[in-house]
Coordinates of C-alpha atoms and ligand atoms in Angstrom, one line a residue:
M30 CA 69.1 28.9 115.5
P31 CA 68.9 29.0 119.3
S32 CA 72.1 28.2 120.2
T33 CA 73.7 31.2 118.2
R34 CA 70.8 33.2 119.7
S35 CA 72.1 32.6 123.4
V36 CA 75.9 33.1 122.3
S37 CA 74.7 36.4 120.8
T38 CA 73.0 37.8 123.8
R39 CA 76.0 37.0 125.8
F40 CA 78.0 39.2 123.5
A41 CA 75.3 41.8 123.3
R42 CA 75.6 42.2 127.3
T43 CA 79.2 42.6 127.4
C44 CA 79.1 44.7 124.2
S45 CA 77.0 47.3 125.7
T46 CA 78.4 47.1 129.0
L47 CA 81.9 47.6 127.2
L48 CA 80.7 50.4 125.2
Y49 CA 79.0 52.0 128.2
L50 CA 82.0 51.8 130.1
L51 CA 84.7 52.6 127.2
V52 CA 82.7 54.7 124.9
G53 CA 79.4 55.9 126.7
T54 CA 81.1 57.3 129.6
V55 CA 83.7 59.0 127.9
A56 CA 81.4 60.3 125.5
C57 CA 78.8 61.5 128.1
A58 CA 81.2 63.3 130.1
D59 CA 81.6 65.8 127.0
M60 CA 78.0 65.7 126.0
P61 CA 75.2 68.3 127.0
A62 CA 72.8 66.5 129.2
A63 CA 70.1 66.3 126.7
E64 CA 72.1 64.5 124.4
A65 CA 73.5 61.9 126.9
P66 CA 71.7 58.5 126.2
S67 CA 69.3 58.1 128.8
A68 CA 68.8 54.8 130.8
D69 CA 66.7 53.2 128.6
E70 CA 68.7 53.7 125.4
T71 CA 71.7 51.7 127.0
P72 CA 69.9 48.4 127.4
F73 CA 71.6 46.1 129.7
A74 CA 74.2 48.5 131.4
E75 CA 72.1 48.7 134.5
E76 CA 72.3 44.7 134.7
A77 CA 76.0 44.6 134.3
S78 CA 77.6 43.2 137.6
F79 CA 80.9 44.1 139.0
A80 CA 82.3 40.5 137.9
D81 CA 80.9 41.1 134.3
K82 CA 82.6 44.7 134.5
L83 CA 86.0 43.1 135.7
S84 CA 85.9 40.3 132.9
L85 CA 85.5 42.4 130.0
A86 CA 89.0 42.4 129.0
D87 CA 89.1 39.0 128.5
E88 CA 86.0 38.9 125.9
P89 CA 87.0 38.3 122.2
W90 CA 86.8 41.4 120.2
F91 CA 86.5 44.0 123.2
G92 CA 83.0 42.0 123.8
V93 CA 81.4 43.3 120.7
M94 CA 78.5 41.4 119.5
L95 CA 79.6 39.1 116.2
P96 CA 78.0 39.8 113.0
P97 CA 75.2 37.5 112.3
G98 CA 76.7 36.1 108.9
F99 CA 74.9 36.5 105.4
E100 CA 71.7 34.8 104.6
P101 CA 71.0 35.3 100.9
H102 CA 67.4 35.1 100.7
A103 CA 66.3 36.8 104.0
L104 CA 64.4 40.3 104.5
Q105 CA 65.6 41.6 107.7
V106 CA 62.4 44.1 108.3
I107 CA 59.6 43.5 110.8
S108 CA 56.8 43.1 108.3
N109 CA 53.9 41.3 110.4
R110 CA 51.2 43.5 109.3
P111 CA 49.8 43.3 105.7
A112 CA 49.6 45.8 102.9
A113 CA 46.7 47.9 102.3
P114 CA 44.2 45.9 99.7
A115 CA 44.0 47.1 96.1
V116 CA 41.0 49.2 95.2
V117 CA 39.0 47.8 92.6
P118 CA 36.8 50.4 90.6
Q119 CA 33.3 49.6 89.8
G120 CA 33.2 47.8 86.5
E121 CA 36.7 46.4 86.7
S122 CA 36.2 43.2 89.1
Q123 CA 36.1 41.1 85.9
Y124 CA 39.9 41.6 85.0
R125 CA 40.8 38.6 87.0
E126 CA 44.4 38.9 85.0
L127 CA 45.2 42.1 86.8
A128 CA 44.5 40.5 90.2
G129 CA 47.4 40.5 92.6
A130 CA 47.4 36.8 93.3
S131 CA 47.9 36.1 89.7
I132 CA 50.7 38.7 89.4
Q133 CA 52.4 37.5 92.3
A134 CA 52.4 33.9 90.8
D135 CA 54.5 35.0 88.0
L136 CA 56.7 37.1 90.3
E137 CA 57.5 33.9 92.0
T138 CA 58.5 32.3 88.7
I139 CA 60.7 35.3 87.7
V140 CA 62.6 35.3 91.0
G141 CA 62.9 31.6 90.5
F142 CA 65.2 32.4 87.6
S143 CA 67.6 34.2 89.9
R144 CA 67.3 31.4 92.8
E145 CA 68.4 29.0 90.0
S146 CA 71.4 31.4 89.2
E147 CA 72.5 31.2 93.0
E148 CA 72.0 27.7 93.3
T149 CA 73.8 26.4 90.4
A150 CA 76.8 29.0 90.9
E151 CA 75.9 30.9 87.5
V152 CA 78.8 33.1 88.3
G153 CA 82.0 31.9 89.9
E154 CA 81.5 30.3 93.1
G155 CA 77.7 31.7 93.3
Q156 CA 78.2 34.5 95.8
M157 CA 76.5 37.0 93.3
W158 CA 73.5 36.0 91.4
G159 CA 70.6 37.4 89.4
R160 CA 68.8 37.5 85.9
I161 CA 71.9 38.2 84.2
T162 CA 71.7 39.2 80.8
G163 CA 74.1 37.4 78.5
F164 CA 73.9 34.6 80.8
P165 CA 71.4 31.7 80.9
S166 CA 69.4 33.2 83.6
G167 CA 69.2 36.2 81.6
S168 CA 67.7 34.1 78.5
K169 CA 65.3 31.9 80.5
T170 CA 63.6 34.8 81.8
I171 CA 63.0 36.5 78.3
Q172 CA 62.0 33.0 77.0
W173 CA 59.4 32.5 80.0
A174 CA 57.9 36.3 78.7
V175 CA 57.9 35.2 75.2
N176 CA 56.0 31.8 76.2
E177 CA 53.6 33.8 78.5
F178 CA 52.7 36.1 75.6
R179 CA 52.1 33.2 73.3
A180 CA 50.1 31.7 75.9
A181 CA 47.9 34.9 76.3
G182 CA 47.0 34.4 72.7
I183 CA 49.0 37.0 71.0
S184 CA 49.8 35.9 67.7
D185 CA 52.6 38.4 66.7
V186 CA 55.5 37.3 69.2
E187 CA 59.4 37.3 68.7
L188 CA 62.4 36.5 70.5
Q189 CA 64.6 38.9 69.0
Q190 CA 68.2 38.0 69.4
F191 CA 71.4 40.2 69.2
D192 CA 75.0 40.6 70.2
Q193 CA 77.2 42.2 72.7
N194 CA 78.5 45.5 71.1
E195 CA 82.2 45.3 70.0
G196 CA 84.7 46.1 72.6
A197 CA 81.8 46.0 75.7
S198 CA 82.4 43.8 78.4
I199 CA 80.8 43.2 81.9
W200 CA 82.7 42.8 84.8
L201 CA 81.4 40.3 87.7
P202 CA 83.0 39.1 90.6
L203 CA 83.5 35.4 90.8
S204 CA 84.7 34.7 94.5
W205 CA 86.0 36.7 97.4
E206 CA 86.3 37.2 100.9
V207 CA 86.9 39.7 103.4
R208 CA 88.3 39.0 106.9
L209 CA 89.1 41.0 110.0
L210 CA 92.0 39.5 111.3
G211 CA 91.7 38.6 115.0
D212 CA 94.3 39.5 117.7
P213 CA 94.8 39.2 121.3
A214 CA 95.1 42.6 121.8
F215 CA 91.4 43.1 121.3
G216 CA 90.4 40.6 123.8
A217 CA 91.3 36.8 124.5
G218 CA 90.2 34.5 121.8
S219 CA 89.5 37.3 119.3
A220 CA 89.5 34.9 116.2
D221 CA 89.3 36.3 112.4
V222 CA 85.6 37.6 111.3
V223 CA 84.6 37.0 107.8
L224 CA 82.4 39.8 106.8
E225 CA 80.3 37.8 104.7
S226 CA 78.2 40.8 103.5
A227 CA 81.1 42.1 101.4
M228 CA 80.4 42.9 98.2
P229 CA 83.2 43.9 95.5
L230 CA 82.1 46.7 93.2
S231 CA 85.5 46.8 91.3
A232 CA 88.6 45.0 91.5
G233 CA 91.5 47.6 91.2
D234 CA 95.0 45.7 91.7
L235 CA 93.0 43.2 93.8
S236 CA 92.0 41.0 91.2
G237 CA 93.3 37.3 91.5
G238 CA 95.3 38.0 94.4
S239 CA 95.1 39.1 98.1
L240 CA 96.0 42.2 100.0
T241 CA 96.2 42.8 103.9
A242 CA 96.0 46.5 105.4
P243 CA 95.1 48.2 108.4
L244 CA 91.6 50.2 108.5
V245 CA 90.9 53.7 108.9
Y246 CA 87.5 55.1 109.8
V247 CA 86.6 58.3 107.8
G248 CA 83.0 58.8 108.6
T249 CA 81.1 60.2 105.6
A250 CA 84.4 61.0 103.9
T251 CA 84.0 65.1 103.5
S252 CA 86.9 67.0 102.7
A253 CA 86.2 68.6 106.3
E254 CA 86.6 65.0 107.7
L255 CA 89.5 63.9 105.7
A256 CA 91.4 67.1 106.6
H257 CA 92.4 65.5 110.0
I258 CA 92.8 61.8 108.7
D259 CA 95.6 60.3 106.9
V260 CA 94.5 57.1 104.8
R261 CA 97.7 56.2 103.1
G262 CA 98.4 52.7 102.8
K263 CA 95.2 51.8 104.7
V264 CA 91.5 50.5 104.0
A265 CA 89.4 53.4 104.1
V266 CA 86.0 52.7 106.1
Q267 CA 83.3 55.3 104.9
K268 CA 79.6 55.1 106.0
A269 CA 76.7 55.7 103.6
I270 CA 73.0 56.3 105.2
P271 CA 70.6 55.8 102.2
Q272 CA 67.5 58.1 102.7
G273 CA 64.5 58.1 100.3
H274 CA 65.4 56.8 97.0
T275 CA 68.7 54.8 97.6
V276 CA 70.0 56.2 94.3
F277 CA 70.2 59.6 96.2
V278 CA 73.3 58.7 97.8
R279 CA 75.4 57.4 94.7
S280 CA 76.8 60.7 93.7
P281 CA 77.9 61.8 97.1
V282 CA 79.3 58.3 98.2
G283 CA 80.6 57.2 94.8
P284 CA 83.0 60.1 94.3
R285 CA 84.1 60.2 97.9
A286 CA 85.2 56.4 97.4
Q287 CA 87.4 57.5 94.4
D288 CA 88.7 60.8 96.4
L289 CA 89.8 58.6 99.2
L290 CA 91.6 56.3 96.5
D291 CA 93.1 59.4 95.3
R292 CA 94.4 60.4 98.7
G293 CA 96.2 57.0 98.9
A294 CA 94.0 54.5 100.4
V295 CA 94.6 50.9 99.2
A296 CA 90.7 50.1 99.2
V297 CA 87.6 51.7 100.2
F298 CA 84.9 49.9 102.3
T299 CA 81.3 51.6 102.3
I300 CA 79.3 50.6 105.1
I301 CA 75.8 50.7 103.6
D302 CA 73.5 51.3 106.6
L303 CA 70.5 49.3 105.8
P304 CA 68.3 46.5 107.4
G305 CA 70.1 43.1 108.2
N306 CA 73.8 42.2 106.5
M307 CA 72.8 42.5 102.9
R308 CA 75.1 42.6 99.7
A309 CA 74.5 45.7 97.8
R310 CA 75.9 45.9 94.2
D311 CA 75.5 49.9 93.7
I312 CA 77.4 52.8 93.9
G313 CA 80.7 52.3 92.5
C314 CA 84.2 53.9 93.2
G315 CA 85.7 54.4 89.6
G316 CA 87.7 51.2 89.2
G317 CA 89.7 51.1 92.4
T318 CA 89.5 48.2 95.1
C319 CA 85.9 49.1 96.6
F320 CA 83.5 46.7 98.7
N321 CA 80.3 47.6 100.1
I322 CA 79.5 46.2 103.7
G323 CA 76.1 45.2 105.0
G324 CA 74.6 47.1 108.0
R325 CA 75.4 44.4 110.8
D326 CA 78.8 43.8 109.4
G327 CA 79.3 47.6 109.4
R328 CA 77.8 47.9 113.0
F329 CA 80.5 45.4 113.9
I330 CA 83.3 47.3 112.4
E331 CA 82.3 50.7 113.8
S332 CA 81.7 49.1 117.5
V333 CA 85.2 47.1 117.2
M334 CA 87.0 50.3 116.1
D335 CA 85.3 52.6 118.6
A336 CA 86.2 50.1 121.5
A337 CA 89.8 49.9 120.1
A338 CA 90.2 53.6 119.8
A339 CA 89.3 53.8 123.5
A340 CA 91.8 51.0 124.2
G341 CA 94.5 52.7 122.1
T342 CA 94.8 49.6 119.9
V343 CA 92.9 50.8 116.6
A344 CA 96.2 50.8 114.6
D345 CA 96.2 47.3 114.9
I346 CA 92.8 46.5 113.1
R347 CA 93.7 44.9 109.8
V348 CA 91.8 43.3 107.0
E349 CA 92.9 40.7 104.7
M350 CA 90.7 40.8 101.3
H351 CA 90.8 38.0 98.4
L352 CA 89.3 38.8 94.8
E353 CA 88.7 36.7 91.8
S354 CA 86.9 38.4 88.8
Q355 CA 86.4 38.4 85.2
R356 CA 85.3 40.5 82.3
F357 CA 82.7 39.0 80.1
S358 CA 82.7 40.0 76.3
G359 CA 81.3 38.2 73.2
L360 CA 77.7 37.5 74.7
S361 CA 74.7 37.4 73.3
A362 CA 70.8 38.3 74.5
A363 CA 67.3 38.8 73.4
N364 CA 64.3 40.9 73.6
G365 CA 60.8 39.5 73.8
V366 CA 58.5 41.6 71.8
A367 CA 54.8 41.1 71.4
I368 CA 52.3 43.2 69.4
V369 CA 48.4 43.2 70.1
P370 CA 47.2 45.0 67.1
G371 CA 44.9 48.1 67.4
T372 CA 41.3 48.0 66.3
S373 CA 41.5 51.5 64.1
R374 CA 44.8 53.2 64.5
S375 CA 46.9 49.8 64.0
D376 CA 50.1 51.8 62.5
E377 CA 50.4 53.7 65.7
Y378 CA 52.0 52.1 68.5
V379 CA 51.9 52.5 72.5
V380 CA 55.0 50.9 73.5
L381 CA 55.2 49.1 77.0
N382 CA 58.6 48.0 78.3
A383 CA 59.8 46.1 81.5
H384 CA 63.6 45.0 81.9
A385 CA 64.1 41.6 82.9
D386 CA 67.5 41.6 84.2
A387 CA 68.1 41.7 87.6
W388 CA 71.0 41.8 90.5
F389 CA 70.1 38.9 92.9
D390 CA 66.5 38.1 93.6
G391 CA 65.6 41.3 92.1
A392 CA 61.9 40.9 93.0
G393 CA 61.4 44.9 92.8
D394 CA 64.3 45.4 90.2
N395 CA 62.4 44.6 88.2
G396 CA 60.5 41.4 88.8
D397 CA 57.5 43.3 89.5
G398 CA 57.4 45.6 86.4
L399 CA 57.9 42.5 84.4
A400 CA 55.3 40.5 86.0
I401 CA 52.8 43.4 85.4
L402 CA 53.7 43.8 81.9
V403 CA 53.0 40.0 81.1
A404 CA 49.6 40.6 83.2
L405 CA 48.8 43.5 80.9
A406 CA 49.6 41.7 77.8
R407 CA 47.3 39.2 78.8
H408 CA 44.6 41.9 79.6
F409 CA 44.9 43.5 76.3
A410 CA 44.9 40.3 74.4
T411 CA 41.4 39.2 76.0
P412 CA 39.0 39.1 73.1
G413 CA 37.1 42.7 72.9
M414 CA 40.0 44.4 74.8
Q415 CA 42.0 45.4 72.1
Q416 CA 42.5 49.0 71.7
E417 CA 42.3 51.9 69.0
R418 CA 46.2 52.0 68.6
S419 CA 48.6 48.8 68.7
I420 CA 50.1 48.1 72.2
V421 CA 53.5 46.5 71.8
F422 CA 55.2 44.7 75.1
V423 CA 58.9 44.7 75.4
A424 CA 60.3 42.3 77.8
S425 CA 63.8 44.0 77.5
A426 CA 67.2 42.6 78.0
G427 CA 67.8 45.7 80.2
H428 CA 70.8 47.8 81.1
H429 CA 72.9 45.9 83.6
S430 CA 75.1 44.2 81.0
S431 CA 77.3 46.3 79.0
G432 CA 77.1 46.4 75.3
L433 CA 73.8 44.4 75.5
S434 CA 71.2 47.2 76.0
G435 CA 67.6 45.9 75.7
P436 CA 65.8 49.3 74.6
G437 CA 68.8 50.3 72.4
N438 CA 68.3 46.9 70.3
F439 CA 64.6 47.0 70.5
V440 CA 64.6 50.6 68.7
A441 CA 67.4 49.5 66.2
M442 CA 65.6 46.3 65.2
N443 CA 62.1 47.6 65.1
P444 CA 62.5 50.7 63.0
V445 CA 58.7 50.8 61.8
I446 CA 57.6 50.9 65.6
A447 CA 60.3 53.4 66.4
E448 CA 58.9 55.5 63.7
R449 CA 55.2 55.5 64.6
A450 CA 55.1 55.2 68.2
V451 CA 53.1 57.7 70.0
L452 CA 54.3 57.0 73.5
V453 CA 56.5 54.6 75.8
V454 CA 55.7 53.4 79.0
N455 CA 58.6 52.2 81.3
L456 CA 57.6 49.9 84.1
E457 CA 60.5 49.9 86.5
H458 CA 60.5 49.0 90.1
T459 CA 56.9 50.0 90.8
A460 CA 55.4 47.6 93.9
Q461 CA 58.1 47.6 96.5
R462 CA 56.9 48.0 100.2
H463 CA 57.7 50.9 102.0
I464 CA 60.2 50.5 104.5
T465 CA 61.5 53.1 107.4
P466 CA 63.9 52.9 110.5
A467 CA 61.7 51.0 113.5
R468 CA 61.2 52.1 117.0
S469 CA 63.2 48.9 118.3
L470 CA 66.8 48.4 118.3
H471 CA 68.3 45.0 117.8
E472 CA 70.3 43.5 120.9
D473 CA 73.7 44.8 119.2
G474 CA 72.4 48.2 119.1
Y475 CA 71.7 48.2 115.3
R476 CA 68.2 49.9 114.7
E477 CA 65.6 47.4 113.0
W478 CA 63.4 48.5 110.2
T479 CA 59.6 48.2 109.5
M480 CA 57.2 48.5 106.6
D481 CA 54.0 50.3 106.5
S482 CA 50.8 49.2 104.7
H483 CA 51.7 51.2 101.4
E484 CA 54.2 51.0 98.6
A485 CA 57.7 52.9 98.5
P486 CA 57.0 56.2 96.8
I487 CA 56.7 55.9 93.1
V488 CA 58.2 58.4 90.6
A489 CA 56.0 59.1 87.7
G490 CA 58.0 61.0 85.4
I491 CA 56.7 62.4 82.1
T492 CA 59.2 63.7 79.7
N493 CA 57.0 66.3 77.9
L494 CA 54.9 67.3 81.1
A495 CA 52.0 67.1 78.9
P496 CA 48.7 68.3 81.0
F497 CA 46.7 65.2 79.7
L498 CA 49.2 62.7 80.6
E499 CA 49.7 64.3 84.0
G500 CA 46.0 64.4 84.5
L501 CA 45.9 60.5 84.0
V502 CA 48.7 60.2 86.7
E503 CA 46.4 62.2 88.9
R504 CA 43.5 60.4 88.4
G505 CA 45.4 57.1 88.8
I506 CA 46.0 58.3 92.6
Q507 CA 42.3 58.9 92.7
R508 CA 40.9 55.7 91.3
Y509 CA 43.7 53.2 92.5
G510 CA 45.7 54.7 95.2
T511 CA 49.2 54.6 93.6
N512 CA 51.4 56.2 95.7
F513 CA 53.2 58.4 93.4
V514 CA 55.6 61.2 94.5
S515 CA 53.7 64.6 94.5
G516 CA 56.1 66.5 92.3
P517 CA 55.7 66.6 88.6
N518 CA 58.9 65.7 87.0
T519 CA 60.4 64.6 83.7
M520 CA 62.5 61.7 85.0
A521 CA 63.2 58.8 82.3
S522 CA 66.2 57.0 84.4
G523 CA 66.7 53.0 83.6
E524 CA 65.2 52.0 80.4
G525 CA 63.6 55.2 79.7
G526 CA 66.7 57.3 78.9
T527 CA 67.2 55.2 75.6
Y528 CA 63.8 55.4 74.4
R529 CA 64.1 59.4 74.7
R530 CA 65.5 59.2 71.3
L531 CA 62.2 58.5 69.6
G532 CA 61.1 61.7 70.3
V533 CA 57.5 60.8 71.7
P534 CA 56.5 61.2 75.4
V535 CA 58.3 58.9 77.8
F536 CA 56.0 57.7 81.0
T537 CA 58.3 56.1 83.4
T538 CA 57.1 54.7 87.0
M539 CA 59.9 53.9 89.1
Q540 CA 61.0 53.1 92.9
G541 CA 64.5 53.6 94.4
P542 CA 63.9 52.2 97.7
P543 CA 66.5 50.9 100.2
M544 CA 66.6 47.3 99.0
Y545 CA 67.6 48.6 95.4
H546 CA 70.4 46.4 94.2
T547 CA 70.7 44.3 97.3
T548 CA 70.3 40.8 98.5
G549 CA 67.4 42.0 100.5
E550 CA 65.1 42.6 97.4
V551 CA 63.3 39.5 98.0
L552 CA 59.7 38.4 97.2
E553 CA 58.5 39.5 100.6
M554 CA 59.5 43.2 99.8
V555 CA 57.0 43.5 97.1
S556 CA 53.4 44.1 98.0
T557 CA 50.8 41.8 96.2
P558 CA 48.1 44.5 96.4
G559 CA 51.0 47.0 95.0
L560 CA 51.2 44.7 91.9
E561 CA 47.4 45.0 91.6
R562 CA 47.2 48.5 92.0
M563 CA 50.1 49.5 89.4
A564 CA 48.8 46.9 87.0
R565 CA 44.9 48.4 87.1
F566 CA 46.4 51.9 86.9
M567 CA 48.5 50.9 83.9
A568 CA 45.7 49.2 82.2
F569 CA 43.6 52.5 82.6
F570 CA 46.6 54.8 81.6
V571 CA 47.2 53.0 78.2
K572 CA 43.4 52.9 77.5
E573 CA 43.2 56.5 78.0
V574 CA 46.3 57.0 75.9
S575 CA 45.4 54.9 73.0
Q576 CA 42.2 56.9 72.2
A577 CA 43.5 60.2 72.8
A578 CA 44.4 62.8 70.1
M579 CA 48.1 63.0 69.2
A580 CA 47.6 66.9 70.6
Q581 CA 46.8 65.7 73.7
I582 CA 49.6 63.3 74.3
N583 CA 52.3 65.2 72.4
P584 CA 50.9 69.0 72.4
T585 CA 54.3 70.1 71.2
S586 CA 54.7 67.6 68.1
G587 CA 52.3 69.6 66.0
G588 CA 50.6 66.4 65.1
Ligands
ZN603 ZN1 65.6 48.6 87.0

């Protein structure tokens, strides 16, 4: 949209000029020289004419560049260079079902179920979507996996249906709006700005109604910061900066949101400092009124509040919120289960699980895991590829919808497999590309993001830390170049946790990268060679496990 771009540029120039004047010069005066922004870190400032400076007071929103709006399937990451190709060890090139392009095609089909959920406004007005267990998008995904298992030539395939647990419900937002209220005090022409990336996490008292309140900025909302800030009656704006695995910020940020509500805030906005202007459904606040705000909307709020503080009008910045939401209960769902019988120990089972449910496009959580599962089913169903032990493929209903646990119902409905399983593999978020902050800044000052040639770090959790299994992970790095983190660990998050109850080792491969649970987790986020790397590694892993002695797989079992 060229016209938007030119308007944006004009805003950017006045923005940086204003910040330079109002904030930069004030801040720099108190700053050691080494910390003061250098000339090339304050772009455009030197270009501003005297006339520009005089007209600043008349620019809307203090001259701060308006946020770019929300694009549902866009990846705001620089990704011009390709991912490193997959390594195909000698003797494996004939496994064409494990080639990246083939798995990628299935991933596109899987993401298509999410796109349909959005296009048909499956939930409310369609502001959130996904492959939602208990809804048509969830059932279609499982049915697709079942069809693929059958098409692969597997005869023992079942769609195993179950109902939502009594008393359980899933909360979903149906429609909402978060609107910063314009005021001439912020510059002539300051109209309302709708923060389109806002994502409600829970309704609090807001459901079905609206609320208008002033904003108060609380930084990262530590106790040390809050000792100086009164949040009562206000919407507290805190900032979360995800690093490494995004899930790592859940525990500080969620409880701090709760703390802000306990201190009297009427709502909490959490700015998730990530690429673009994404909606993020993660990090709760214990049931109060909470919204996550995307990176560019967050940047706008922060810049405006900075400018308003310098101008003495910060107390006037107010927000109006609307939210309709609903709790859904009495739903039903299904797992797709396929069994490729073993050649000599067919009463012993290696279980491979991938959850089918997702928030938004969910290409990486867990479209990649599910596509790899289906590829592995084709691989082991090929004549001549049967292994000593039986292999069970579970396209799981997942764990996002309360009371509809995929693994829980699989274990309950398949007691023989549960009793005779020797190991469970959980494929969960395994081929997203690695993104990191870029050298470049967007014209509003927002730092851009870039990809590198490999996958985001993959945690490989082995619940019993068996040396044999750990050795397979190390060989996987050498044979296929899988980007496993270097610290051995017993992680079995996500679907893996439920399988712990079987008392056998659970092997979980899992990424938790920055796009996790956001609208930015689109197809382009997943590495096609990365899909192949993980599929080939996992085929290798399962073959080795299938012929190993029980004492190797589970040294402490005594078996
Ligand atoms: Zn997941």
